[in-house]
mmCIF file with all atom_site columns, C-alpha atoms in Angstrom:
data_model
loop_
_atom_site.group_PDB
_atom_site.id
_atom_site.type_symbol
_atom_site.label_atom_id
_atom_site.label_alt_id
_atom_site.label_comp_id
_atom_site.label_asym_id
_atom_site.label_entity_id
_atom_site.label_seq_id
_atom_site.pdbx_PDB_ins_code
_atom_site.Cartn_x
_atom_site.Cartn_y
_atom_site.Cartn_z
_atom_site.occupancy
_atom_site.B_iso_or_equiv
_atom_site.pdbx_formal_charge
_atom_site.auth_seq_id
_atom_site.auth_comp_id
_atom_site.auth_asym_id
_atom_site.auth_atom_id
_atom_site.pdbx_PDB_model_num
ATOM 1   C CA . UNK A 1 1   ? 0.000   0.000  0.000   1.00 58.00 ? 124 UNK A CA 1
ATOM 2   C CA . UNK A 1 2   ? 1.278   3.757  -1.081  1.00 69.00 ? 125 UNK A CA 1
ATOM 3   C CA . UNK A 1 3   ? 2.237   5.700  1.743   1.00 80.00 ? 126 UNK A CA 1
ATOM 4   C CA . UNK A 1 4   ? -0.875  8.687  2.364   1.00 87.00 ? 127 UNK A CA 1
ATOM 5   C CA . UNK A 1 5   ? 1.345   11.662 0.982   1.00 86.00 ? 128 UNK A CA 1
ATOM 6   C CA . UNK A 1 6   ? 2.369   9.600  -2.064  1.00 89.00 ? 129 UNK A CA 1
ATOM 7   C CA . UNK A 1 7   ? -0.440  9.150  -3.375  1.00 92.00 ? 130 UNK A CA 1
ATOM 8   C CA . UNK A 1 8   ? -1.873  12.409 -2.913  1.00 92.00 ? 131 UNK A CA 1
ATOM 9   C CA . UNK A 1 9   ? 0.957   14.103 -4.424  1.00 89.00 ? 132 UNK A CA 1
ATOM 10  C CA . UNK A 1 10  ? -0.158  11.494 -7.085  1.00 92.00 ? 133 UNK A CA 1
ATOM 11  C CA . UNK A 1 11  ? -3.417  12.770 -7.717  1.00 94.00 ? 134 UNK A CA 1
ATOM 12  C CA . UNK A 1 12  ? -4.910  15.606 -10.424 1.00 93.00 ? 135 UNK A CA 1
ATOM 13  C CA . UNK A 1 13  ? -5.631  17.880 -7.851  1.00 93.00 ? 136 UNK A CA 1
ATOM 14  C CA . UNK A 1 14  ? -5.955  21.839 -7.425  1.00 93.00 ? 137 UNK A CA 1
ATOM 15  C CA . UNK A 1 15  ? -4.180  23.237 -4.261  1.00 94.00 ? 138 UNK A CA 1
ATOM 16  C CA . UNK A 1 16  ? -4.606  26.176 -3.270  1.00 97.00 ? 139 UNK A CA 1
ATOM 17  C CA . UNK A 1 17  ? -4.558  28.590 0.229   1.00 98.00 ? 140 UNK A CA 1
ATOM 18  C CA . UNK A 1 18  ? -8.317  28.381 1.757   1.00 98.00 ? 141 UNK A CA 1
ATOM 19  C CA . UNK A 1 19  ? -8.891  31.946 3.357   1.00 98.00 ? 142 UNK A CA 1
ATOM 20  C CA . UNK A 1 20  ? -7.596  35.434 1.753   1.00 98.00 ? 143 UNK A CA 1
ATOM 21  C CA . UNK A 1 21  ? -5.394  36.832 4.422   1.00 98.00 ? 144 UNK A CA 1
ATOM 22  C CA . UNK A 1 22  ? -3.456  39.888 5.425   1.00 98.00 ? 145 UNK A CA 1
ATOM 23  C CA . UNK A 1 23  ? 0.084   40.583 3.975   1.00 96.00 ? 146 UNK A CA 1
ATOM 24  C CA . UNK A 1 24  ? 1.242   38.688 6.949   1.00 95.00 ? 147 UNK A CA 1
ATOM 25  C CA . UNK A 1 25  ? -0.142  35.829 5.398   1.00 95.00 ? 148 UNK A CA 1
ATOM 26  C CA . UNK A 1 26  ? -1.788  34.244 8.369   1.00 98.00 ? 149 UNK A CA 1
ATOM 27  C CA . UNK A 1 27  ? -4.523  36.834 9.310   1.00 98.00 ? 150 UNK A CA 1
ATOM 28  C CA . UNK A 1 28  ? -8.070  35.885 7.388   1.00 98.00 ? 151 UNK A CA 1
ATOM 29  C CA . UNK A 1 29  ? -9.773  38.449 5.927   1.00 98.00 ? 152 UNK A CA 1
ATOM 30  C CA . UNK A 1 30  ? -13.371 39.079 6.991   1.00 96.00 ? 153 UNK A CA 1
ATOM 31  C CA . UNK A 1 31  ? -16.665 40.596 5.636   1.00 95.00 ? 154 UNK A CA 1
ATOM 32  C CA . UNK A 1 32  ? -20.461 40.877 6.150   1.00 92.00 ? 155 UNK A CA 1
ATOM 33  C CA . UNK A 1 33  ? -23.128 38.507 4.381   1.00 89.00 ? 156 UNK A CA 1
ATOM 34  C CA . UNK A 1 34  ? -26.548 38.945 4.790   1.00 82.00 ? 157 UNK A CA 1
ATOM 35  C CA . UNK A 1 35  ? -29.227 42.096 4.255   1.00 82.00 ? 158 UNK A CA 1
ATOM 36  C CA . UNK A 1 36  ? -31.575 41.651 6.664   1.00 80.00 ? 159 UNK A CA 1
ATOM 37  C CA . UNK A 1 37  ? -29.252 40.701 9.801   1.00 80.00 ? 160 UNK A CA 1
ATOM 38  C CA . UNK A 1 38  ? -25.307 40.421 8.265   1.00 84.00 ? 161 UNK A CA 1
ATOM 39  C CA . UNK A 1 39  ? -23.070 38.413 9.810   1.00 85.00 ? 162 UNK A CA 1
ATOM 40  C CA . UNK A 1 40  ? -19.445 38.474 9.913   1.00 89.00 ? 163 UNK A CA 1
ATOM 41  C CA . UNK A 1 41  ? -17.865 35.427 8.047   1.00 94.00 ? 164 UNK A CA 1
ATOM 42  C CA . UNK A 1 42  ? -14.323 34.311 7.395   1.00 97.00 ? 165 UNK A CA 1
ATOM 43  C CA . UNK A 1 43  ? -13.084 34.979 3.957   1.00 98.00 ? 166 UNK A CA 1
ATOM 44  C CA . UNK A 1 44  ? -12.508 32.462 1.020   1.00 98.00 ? 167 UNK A CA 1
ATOM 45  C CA . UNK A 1 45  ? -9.645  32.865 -0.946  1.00 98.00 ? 168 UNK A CA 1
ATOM 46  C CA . UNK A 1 46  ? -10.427 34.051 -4.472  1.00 98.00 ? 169 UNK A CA 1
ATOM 47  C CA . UNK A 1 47  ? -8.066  30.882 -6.024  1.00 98.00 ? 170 UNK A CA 1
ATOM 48  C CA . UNK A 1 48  ? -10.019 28.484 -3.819  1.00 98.00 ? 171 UNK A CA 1
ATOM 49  C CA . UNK A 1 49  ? -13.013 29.797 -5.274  1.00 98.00 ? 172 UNK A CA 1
ATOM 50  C CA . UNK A 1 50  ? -11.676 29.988 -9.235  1.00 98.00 ? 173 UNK A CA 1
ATOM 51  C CA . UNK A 1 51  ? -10.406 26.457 -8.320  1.00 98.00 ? 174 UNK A CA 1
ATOM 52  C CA . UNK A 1 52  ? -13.697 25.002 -7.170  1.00 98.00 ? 175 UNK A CA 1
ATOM 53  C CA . UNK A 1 53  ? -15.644 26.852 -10.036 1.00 98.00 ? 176 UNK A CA 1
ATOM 54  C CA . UNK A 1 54  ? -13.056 25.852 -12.864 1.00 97.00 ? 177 UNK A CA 1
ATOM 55  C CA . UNK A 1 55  ? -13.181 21.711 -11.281 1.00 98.00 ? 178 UNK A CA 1
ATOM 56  C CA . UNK A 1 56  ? -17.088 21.696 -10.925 1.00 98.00 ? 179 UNK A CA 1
ATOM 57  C CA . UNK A 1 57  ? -17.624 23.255 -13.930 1.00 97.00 ? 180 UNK A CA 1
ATOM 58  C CA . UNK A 1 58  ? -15.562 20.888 -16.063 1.00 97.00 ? 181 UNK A CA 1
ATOM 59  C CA . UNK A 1 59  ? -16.684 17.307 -13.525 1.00 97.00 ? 182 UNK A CA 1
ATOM 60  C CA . UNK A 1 60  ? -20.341 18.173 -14.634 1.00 97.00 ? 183 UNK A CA 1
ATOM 61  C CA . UNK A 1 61  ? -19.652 17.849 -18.166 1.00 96.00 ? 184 UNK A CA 1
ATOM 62  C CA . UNK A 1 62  ? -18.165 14.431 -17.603 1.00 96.00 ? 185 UNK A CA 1
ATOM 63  C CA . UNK A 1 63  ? -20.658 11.047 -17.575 1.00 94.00 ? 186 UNK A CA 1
ATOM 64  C CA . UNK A 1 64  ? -17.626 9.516  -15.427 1.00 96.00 ? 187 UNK A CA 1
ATOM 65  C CA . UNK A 1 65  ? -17.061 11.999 -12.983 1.00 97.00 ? 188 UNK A CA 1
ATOM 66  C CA . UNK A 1 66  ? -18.200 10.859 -9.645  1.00 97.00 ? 189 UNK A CA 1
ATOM 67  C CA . UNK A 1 67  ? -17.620 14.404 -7.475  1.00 98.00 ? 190 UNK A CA 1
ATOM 68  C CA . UNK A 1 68  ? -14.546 15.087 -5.560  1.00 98.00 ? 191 UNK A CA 1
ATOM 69  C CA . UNK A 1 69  ? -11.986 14.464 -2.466  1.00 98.00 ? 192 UNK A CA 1
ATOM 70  C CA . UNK A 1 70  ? -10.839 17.459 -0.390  1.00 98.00 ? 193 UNK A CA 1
ATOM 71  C CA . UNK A 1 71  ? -8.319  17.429 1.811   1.00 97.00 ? 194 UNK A CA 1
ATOM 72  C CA . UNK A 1 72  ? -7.699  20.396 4.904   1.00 98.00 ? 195 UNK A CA 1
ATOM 73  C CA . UNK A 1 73  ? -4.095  21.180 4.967   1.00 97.00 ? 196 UNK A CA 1
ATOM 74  C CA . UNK A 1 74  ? -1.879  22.848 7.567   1.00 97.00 ? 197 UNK A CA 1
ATOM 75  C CA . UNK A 1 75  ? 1.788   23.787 6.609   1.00 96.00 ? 198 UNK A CA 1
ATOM 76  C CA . UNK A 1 76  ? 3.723   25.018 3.560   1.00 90.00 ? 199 UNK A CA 1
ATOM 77  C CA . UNK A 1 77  ? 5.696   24.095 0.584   1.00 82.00 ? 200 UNK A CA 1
ATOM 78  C CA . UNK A 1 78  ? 5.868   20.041 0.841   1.00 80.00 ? 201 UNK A CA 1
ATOM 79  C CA . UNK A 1 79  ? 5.455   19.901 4.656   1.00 85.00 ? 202 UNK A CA 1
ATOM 80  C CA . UNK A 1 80  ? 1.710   19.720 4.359   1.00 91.00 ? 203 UNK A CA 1
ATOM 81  C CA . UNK A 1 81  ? -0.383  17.899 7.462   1.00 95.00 ? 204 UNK A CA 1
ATOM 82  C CA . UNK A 1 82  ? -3.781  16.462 6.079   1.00 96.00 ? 205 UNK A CA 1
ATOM 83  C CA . UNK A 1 83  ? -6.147  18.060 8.670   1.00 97.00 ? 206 UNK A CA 1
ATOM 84  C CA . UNK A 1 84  ? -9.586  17.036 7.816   1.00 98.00 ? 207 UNK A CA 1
ATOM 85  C CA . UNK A 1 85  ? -10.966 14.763 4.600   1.00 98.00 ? 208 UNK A CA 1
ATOM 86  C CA . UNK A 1 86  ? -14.514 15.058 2.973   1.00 97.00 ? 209 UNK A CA 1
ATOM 87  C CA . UNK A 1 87  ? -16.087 14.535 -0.303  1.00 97.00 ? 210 UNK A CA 1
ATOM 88  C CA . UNK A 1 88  ? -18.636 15.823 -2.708  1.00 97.00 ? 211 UNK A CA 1
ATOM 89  C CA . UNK A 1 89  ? -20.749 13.754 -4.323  1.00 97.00 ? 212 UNK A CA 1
ATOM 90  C CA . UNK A 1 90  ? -22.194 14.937 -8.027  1.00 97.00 ? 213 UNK A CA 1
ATOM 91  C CA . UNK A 1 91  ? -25.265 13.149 -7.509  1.00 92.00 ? 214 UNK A CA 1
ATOM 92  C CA . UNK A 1 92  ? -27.998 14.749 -4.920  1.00 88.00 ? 215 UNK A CA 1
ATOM 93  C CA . UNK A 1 93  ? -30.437 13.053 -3.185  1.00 83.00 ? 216 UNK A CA 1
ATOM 94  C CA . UNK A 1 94  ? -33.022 13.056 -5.672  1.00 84.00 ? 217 UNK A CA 1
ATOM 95  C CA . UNK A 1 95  ? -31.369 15.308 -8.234  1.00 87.00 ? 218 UNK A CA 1
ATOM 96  C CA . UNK A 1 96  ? -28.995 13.954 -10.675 1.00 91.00 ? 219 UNK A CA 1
ATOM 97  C CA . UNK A 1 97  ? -26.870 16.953 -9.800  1.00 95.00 ? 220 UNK A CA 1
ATOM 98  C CA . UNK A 1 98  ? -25.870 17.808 -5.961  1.00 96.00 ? 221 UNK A CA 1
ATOM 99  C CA . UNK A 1 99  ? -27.308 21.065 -4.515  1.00 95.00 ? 222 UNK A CA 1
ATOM 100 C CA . UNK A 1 100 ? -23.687 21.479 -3.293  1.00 96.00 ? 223 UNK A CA 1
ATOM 101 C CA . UNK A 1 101 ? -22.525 21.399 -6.921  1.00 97.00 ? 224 UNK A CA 1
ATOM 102 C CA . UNK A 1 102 ? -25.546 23.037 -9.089  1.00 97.00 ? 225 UNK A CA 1
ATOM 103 C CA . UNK A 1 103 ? -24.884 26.319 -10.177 1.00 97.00 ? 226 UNK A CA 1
ATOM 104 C CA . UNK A 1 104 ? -21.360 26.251 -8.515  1.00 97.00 ? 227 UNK A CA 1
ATOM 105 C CA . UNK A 1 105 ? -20.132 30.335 -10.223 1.00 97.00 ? 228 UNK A CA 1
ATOM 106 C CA . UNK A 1 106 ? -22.979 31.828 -8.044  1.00 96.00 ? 229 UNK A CA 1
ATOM 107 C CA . UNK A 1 107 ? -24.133 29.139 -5.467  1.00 94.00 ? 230 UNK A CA 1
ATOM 108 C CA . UNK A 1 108 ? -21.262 30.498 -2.267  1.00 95.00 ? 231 UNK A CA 1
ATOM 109 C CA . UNK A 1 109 ? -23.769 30.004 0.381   1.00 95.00 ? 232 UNK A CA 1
ATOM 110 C CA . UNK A 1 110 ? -22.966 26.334 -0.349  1.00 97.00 ? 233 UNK A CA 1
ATOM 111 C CA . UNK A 1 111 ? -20.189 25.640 -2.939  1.00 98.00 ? 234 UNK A CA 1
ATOM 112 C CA . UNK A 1 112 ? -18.945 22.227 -2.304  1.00 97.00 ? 235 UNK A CA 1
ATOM 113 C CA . UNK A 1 113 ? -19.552 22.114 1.101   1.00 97.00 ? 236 UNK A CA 1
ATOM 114 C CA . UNK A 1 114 ? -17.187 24.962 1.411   1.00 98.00 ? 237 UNK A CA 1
ATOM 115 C CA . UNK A 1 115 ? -19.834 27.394 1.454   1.00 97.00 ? 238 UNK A CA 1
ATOM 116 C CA . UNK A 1 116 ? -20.713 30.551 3.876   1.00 95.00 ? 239 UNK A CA 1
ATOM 117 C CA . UNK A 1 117 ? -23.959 29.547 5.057   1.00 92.00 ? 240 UNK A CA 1
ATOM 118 C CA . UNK A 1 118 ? -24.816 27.729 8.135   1.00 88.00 ? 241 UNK A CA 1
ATOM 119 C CA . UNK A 1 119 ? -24.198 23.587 8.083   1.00 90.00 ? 242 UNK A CA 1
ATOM 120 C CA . UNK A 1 120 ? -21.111 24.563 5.588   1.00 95.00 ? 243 UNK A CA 1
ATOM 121 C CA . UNK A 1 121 ? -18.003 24.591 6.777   1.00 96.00 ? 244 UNK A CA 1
ATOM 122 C CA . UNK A 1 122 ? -16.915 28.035 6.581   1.00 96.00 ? 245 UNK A CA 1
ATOM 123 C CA . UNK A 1 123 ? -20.338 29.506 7.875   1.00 93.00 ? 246 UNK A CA 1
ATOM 124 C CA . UNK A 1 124 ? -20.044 27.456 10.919  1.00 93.00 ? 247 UNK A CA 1
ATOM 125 C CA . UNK A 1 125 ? -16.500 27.900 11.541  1.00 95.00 ? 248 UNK A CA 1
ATOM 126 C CA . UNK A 1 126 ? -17.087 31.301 11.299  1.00 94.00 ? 249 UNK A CA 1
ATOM 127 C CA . UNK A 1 127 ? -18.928 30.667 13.770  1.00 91.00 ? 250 UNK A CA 1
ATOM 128 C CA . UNK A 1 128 ? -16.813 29.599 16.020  1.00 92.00 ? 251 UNK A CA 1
ATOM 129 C CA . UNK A 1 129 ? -14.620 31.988 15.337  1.00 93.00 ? 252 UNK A CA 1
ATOM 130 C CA . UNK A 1 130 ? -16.438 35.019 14.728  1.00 90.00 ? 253 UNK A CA 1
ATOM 131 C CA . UNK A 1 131 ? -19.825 33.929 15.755  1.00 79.00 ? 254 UNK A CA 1
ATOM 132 C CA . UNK A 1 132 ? -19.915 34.782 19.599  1.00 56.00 ? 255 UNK A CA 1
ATOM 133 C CA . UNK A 1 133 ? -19.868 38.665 18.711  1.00 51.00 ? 256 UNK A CA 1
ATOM 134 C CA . UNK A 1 134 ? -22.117 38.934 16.361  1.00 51.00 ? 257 UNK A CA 1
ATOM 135 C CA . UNK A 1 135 ? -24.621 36.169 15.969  1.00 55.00 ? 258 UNK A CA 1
ATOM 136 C CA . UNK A 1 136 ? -26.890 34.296 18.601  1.00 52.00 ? 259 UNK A CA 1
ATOM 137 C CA . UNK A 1 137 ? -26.777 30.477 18.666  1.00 57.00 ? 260 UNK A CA 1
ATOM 138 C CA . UNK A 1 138 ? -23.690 28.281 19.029  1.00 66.00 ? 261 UNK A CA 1
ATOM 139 C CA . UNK A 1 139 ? -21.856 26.828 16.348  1.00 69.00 ? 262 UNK A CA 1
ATOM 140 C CA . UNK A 1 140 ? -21.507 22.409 16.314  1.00 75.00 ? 263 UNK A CA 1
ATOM 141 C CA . UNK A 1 141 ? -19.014 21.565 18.704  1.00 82.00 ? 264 UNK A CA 1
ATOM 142 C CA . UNK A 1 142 ? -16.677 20.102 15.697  1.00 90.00 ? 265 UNK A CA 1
ATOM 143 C CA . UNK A 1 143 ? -16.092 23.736 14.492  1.00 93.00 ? 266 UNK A CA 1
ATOM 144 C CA . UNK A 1 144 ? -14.785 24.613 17.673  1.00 91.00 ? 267 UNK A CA 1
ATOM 145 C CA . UNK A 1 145 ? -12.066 21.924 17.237  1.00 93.00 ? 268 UNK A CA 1
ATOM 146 C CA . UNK A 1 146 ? -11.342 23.529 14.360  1.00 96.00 ? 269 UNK A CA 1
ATOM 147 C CA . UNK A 1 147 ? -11.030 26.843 15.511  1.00 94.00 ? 270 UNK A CA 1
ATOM 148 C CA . UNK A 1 148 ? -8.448  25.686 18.125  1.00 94.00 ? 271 UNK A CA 1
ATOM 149 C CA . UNK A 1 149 ? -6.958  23.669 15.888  1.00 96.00 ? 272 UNK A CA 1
ATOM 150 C CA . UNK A 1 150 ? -6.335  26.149 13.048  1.00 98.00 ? 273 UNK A CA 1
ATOM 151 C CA . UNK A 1 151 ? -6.602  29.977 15.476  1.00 97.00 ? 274 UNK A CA 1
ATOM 152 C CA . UNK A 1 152 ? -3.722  30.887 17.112  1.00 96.00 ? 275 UNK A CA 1
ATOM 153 C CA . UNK A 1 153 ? -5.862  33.771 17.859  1.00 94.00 ? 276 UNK A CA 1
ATOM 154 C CA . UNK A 1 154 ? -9.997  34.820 17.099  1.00 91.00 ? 277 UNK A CA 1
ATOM 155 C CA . UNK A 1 155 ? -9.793  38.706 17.730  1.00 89.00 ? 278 UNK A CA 1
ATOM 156 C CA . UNK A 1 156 ? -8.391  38.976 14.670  1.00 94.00 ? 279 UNK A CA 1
ATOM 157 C CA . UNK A 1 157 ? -8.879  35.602 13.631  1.00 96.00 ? 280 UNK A CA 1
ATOM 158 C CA . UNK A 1 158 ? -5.063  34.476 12.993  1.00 97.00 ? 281 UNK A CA 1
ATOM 159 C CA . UNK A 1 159 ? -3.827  31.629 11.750  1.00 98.00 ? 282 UNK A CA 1
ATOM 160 C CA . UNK A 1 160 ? -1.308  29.272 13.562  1.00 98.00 ? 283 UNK A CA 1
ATOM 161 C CA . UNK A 1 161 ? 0.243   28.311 10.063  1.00 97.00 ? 284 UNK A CA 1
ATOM 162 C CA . UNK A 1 162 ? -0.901  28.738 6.405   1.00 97.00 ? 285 UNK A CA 1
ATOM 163 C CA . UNK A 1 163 ? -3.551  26.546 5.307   1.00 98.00 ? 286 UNK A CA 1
ATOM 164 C CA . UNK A 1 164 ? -4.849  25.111 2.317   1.00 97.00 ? 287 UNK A CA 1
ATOM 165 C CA . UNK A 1 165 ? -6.657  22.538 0.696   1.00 97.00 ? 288 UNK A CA 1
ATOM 166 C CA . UNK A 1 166 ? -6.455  20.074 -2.082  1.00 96.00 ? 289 UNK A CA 1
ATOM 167 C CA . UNK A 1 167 ? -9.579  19.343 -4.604  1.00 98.00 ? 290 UNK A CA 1
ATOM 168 C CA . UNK A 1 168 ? -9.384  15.789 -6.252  1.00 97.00 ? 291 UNK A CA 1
ATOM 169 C CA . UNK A 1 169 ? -11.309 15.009 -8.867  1.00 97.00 ? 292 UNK A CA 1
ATOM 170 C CA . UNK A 1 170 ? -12.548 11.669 -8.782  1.00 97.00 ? 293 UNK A CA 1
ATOM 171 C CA . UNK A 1 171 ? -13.884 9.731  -11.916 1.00 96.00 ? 294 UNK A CA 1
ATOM 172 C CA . UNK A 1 172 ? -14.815 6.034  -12.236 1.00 96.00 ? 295 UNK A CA 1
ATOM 173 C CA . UNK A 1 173 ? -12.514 3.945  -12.355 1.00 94.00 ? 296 UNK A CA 1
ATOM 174 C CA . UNK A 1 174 ? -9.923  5.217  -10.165 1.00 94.00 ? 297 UNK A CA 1
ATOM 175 C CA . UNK A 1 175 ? -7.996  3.794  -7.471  1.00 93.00 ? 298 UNK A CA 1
ATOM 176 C CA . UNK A 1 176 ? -7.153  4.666  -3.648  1.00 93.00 ? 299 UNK A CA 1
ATOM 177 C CA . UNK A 1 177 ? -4.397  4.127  -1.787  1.00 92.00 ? 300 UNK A CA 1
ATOM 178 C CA . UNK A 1 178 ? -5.011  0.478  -1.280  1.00 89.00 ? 301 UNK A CA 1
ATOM 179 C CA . UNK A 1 179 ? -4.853  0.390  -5.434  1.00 90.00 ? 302 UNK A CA 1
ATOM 180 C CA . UNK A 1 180 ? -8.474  -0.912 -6.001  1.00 87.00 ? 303 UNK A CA 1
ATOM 181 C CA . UNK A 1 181 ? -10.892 0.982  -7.501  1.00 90.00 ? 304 UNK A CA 1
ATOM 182 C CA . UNK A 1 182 ? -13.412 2.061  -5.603  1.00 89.00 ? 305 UNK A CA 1
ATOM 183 C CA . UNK A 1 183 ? -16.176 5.075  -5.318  1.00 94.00 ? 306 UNK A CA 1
ATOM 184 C CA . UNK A 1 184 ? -15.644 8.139  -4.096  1.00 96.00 ? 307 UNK A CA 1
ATOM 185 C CA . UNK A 1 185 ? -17.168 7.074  -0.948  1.00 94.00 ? 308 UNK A CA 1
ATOM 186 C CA . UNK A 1 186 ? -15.441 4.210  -0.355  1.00 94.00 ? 309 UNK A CA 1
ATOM 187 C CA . UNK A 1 187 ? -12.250 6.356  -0.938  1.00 95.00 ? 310 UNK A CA 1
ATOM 188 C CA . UNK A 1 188 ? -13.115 8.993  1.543   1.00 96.00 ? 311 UNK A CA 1
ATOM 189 C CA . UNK A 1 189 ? -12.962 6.169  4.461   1.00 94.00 ? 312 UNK A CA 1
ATOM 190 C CA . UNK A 1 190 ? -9.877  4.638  2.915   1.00 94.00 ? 313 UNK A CA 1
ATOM 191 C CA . UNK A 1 191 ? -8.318  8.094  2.834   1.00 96.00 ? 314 UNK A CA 1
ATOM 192 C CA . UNK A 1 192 ? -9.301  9.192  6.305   1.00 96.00 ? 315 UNK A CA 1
ATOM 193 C CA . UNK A 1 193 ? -8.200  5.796  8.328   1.00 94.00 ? 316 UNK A CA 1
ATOM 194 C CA . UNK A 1 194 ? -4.591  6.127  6.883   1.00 94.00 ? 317 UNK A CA 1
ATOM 195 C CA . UNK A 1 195 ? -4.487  9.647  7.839   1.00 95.00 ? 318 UNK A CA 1
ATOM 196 C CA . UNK A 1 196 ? -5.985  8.211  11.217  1.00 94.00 ? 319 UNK A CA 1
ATOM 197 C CA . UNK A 1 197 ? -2.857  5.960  11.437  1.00 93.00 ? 320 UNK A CA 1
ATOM 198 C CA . UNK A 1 198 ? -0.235  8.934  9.731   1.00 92.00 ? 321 UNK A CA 1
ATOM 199 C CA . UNK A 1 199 ? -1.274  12.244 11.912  1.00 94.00 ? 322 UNK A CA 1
ATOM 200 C CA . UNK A 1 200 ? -3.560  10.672 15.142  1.00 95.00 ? 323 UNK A CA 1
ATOM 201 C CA . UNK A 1 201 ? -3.055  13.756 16.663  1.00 95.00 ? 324 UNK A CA 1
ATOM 202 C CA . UNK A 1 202 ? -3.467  16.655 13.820  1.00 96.00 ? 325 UNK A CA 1
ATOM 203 C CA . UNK A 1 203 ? -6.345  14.561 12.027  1.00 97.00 ? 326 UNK A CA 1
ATOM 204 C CA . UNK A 1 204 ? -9.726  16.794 13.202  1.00 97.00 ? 327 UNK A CA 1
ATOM 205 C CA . UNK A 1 205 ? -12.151 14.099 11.274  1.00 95.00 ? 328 UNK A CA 1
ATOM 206 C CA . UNK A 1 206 ? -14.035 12.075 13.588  1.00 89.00 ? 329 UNK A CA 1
ATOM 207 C CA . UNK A 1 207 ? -16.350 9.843  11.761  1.00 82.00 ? 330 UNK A CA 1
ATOM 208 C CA . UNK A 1 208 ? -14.082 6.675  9.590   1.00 71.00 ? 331 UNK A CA 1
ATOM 209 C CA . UNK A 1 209 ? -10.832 7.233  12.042  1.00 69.00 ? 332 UNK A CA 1
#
């Protein structure tokens, strides 16, 4: 079996920092979203968001494409820490195409599970970050984990080291680490119990470990 980082450095994949940040490099950018009450969220960067547009946008076209993998990273250069794993899935519920994925250009509030609104993962870790100031509620408990794992501080919201995150496309046919092909399911688990075994400590996924 291919060691984790092998085989994602293996992969078509687009990498590219998650938040836009200060000069620094480490402090995320905020803004307001929302008329009627805004909120304060976290700020994507604008190649994550070109990224997920361009890979979308092409994967739809495709009969074979399946959705994709992402990968959270911590780190820089080729000292990157998988911090979290998820997947997209093309195929909603009962629509061929996922809500997460249809109209992808204009559709932020969701945007491949990346999106701004609440149950996405930026709108709740912003949250967690942000959230106590300005909105009521409480963010899920996971997002706090997140913002301790990823925060040195939340007033501003700084980063302890860059991060970024890896899209991988993922068409029938192809294989995971284990070298069987499998669906893009079945490679989410596969991919999250060797990071289990690789980074115990820095892995933030729950669920598959």
């Amino acid at each position: 079996m291919i060691h984790l980082p092998e085989w994602l450095a293996q992969q078509e994949r687009h990498v590219t920092p998650l938040f836009e940040t200060a000069e620094d490099g480490l402090t995320v950018k905020t803004h307001l979203r929302g008329k009627e009450k805004p909120r304060l969220t976290l700020t994507r960067h604008p190649s994550f968001d070109a990224a997920m547009i361009e890979m979308v946008t092409a994967g739809l076209a495709e009969e074979d494409w399946q959705g994709f993998l992402y990968v959270l990273h911590t780190g820089e250069g080729d000292a990157l820490t998988p911090r979290y794993i998820g997947k997209a899935e093309k195929k909603g519920v009962k629509n061929p195409v996922s809500a997460n994925l249809a109209r992808i250009a204009s559709n932020h509030d969701k945007f491949g599970r990346w999106g701004y609104n609440k149950a996405y993962h930026i709108g709740d870790l912003s949250h967690a970050v942000l959230g106590a100031a300005f909105t009521p509620g409480q963010a899920p408990g996971k997002y706090h984990r997140w913002a301790d794992a990823l925060f040195e501080t939340l007033n501003p919201p700084t980063l302890r080291v860059p991060v970024s995150m890896s899209l991988i496309p993922w068409r029938d046919g192809a294989r995971g680490p284990s070298g069987l092909i499998g669906s893009l399911a079945a490679v989410e688990y596969e991919v999250i119990a060797l990071a289990a075994v690789a980074y115990p400590e820095e892995l933030l996924n729950v669920q598959g470990r």
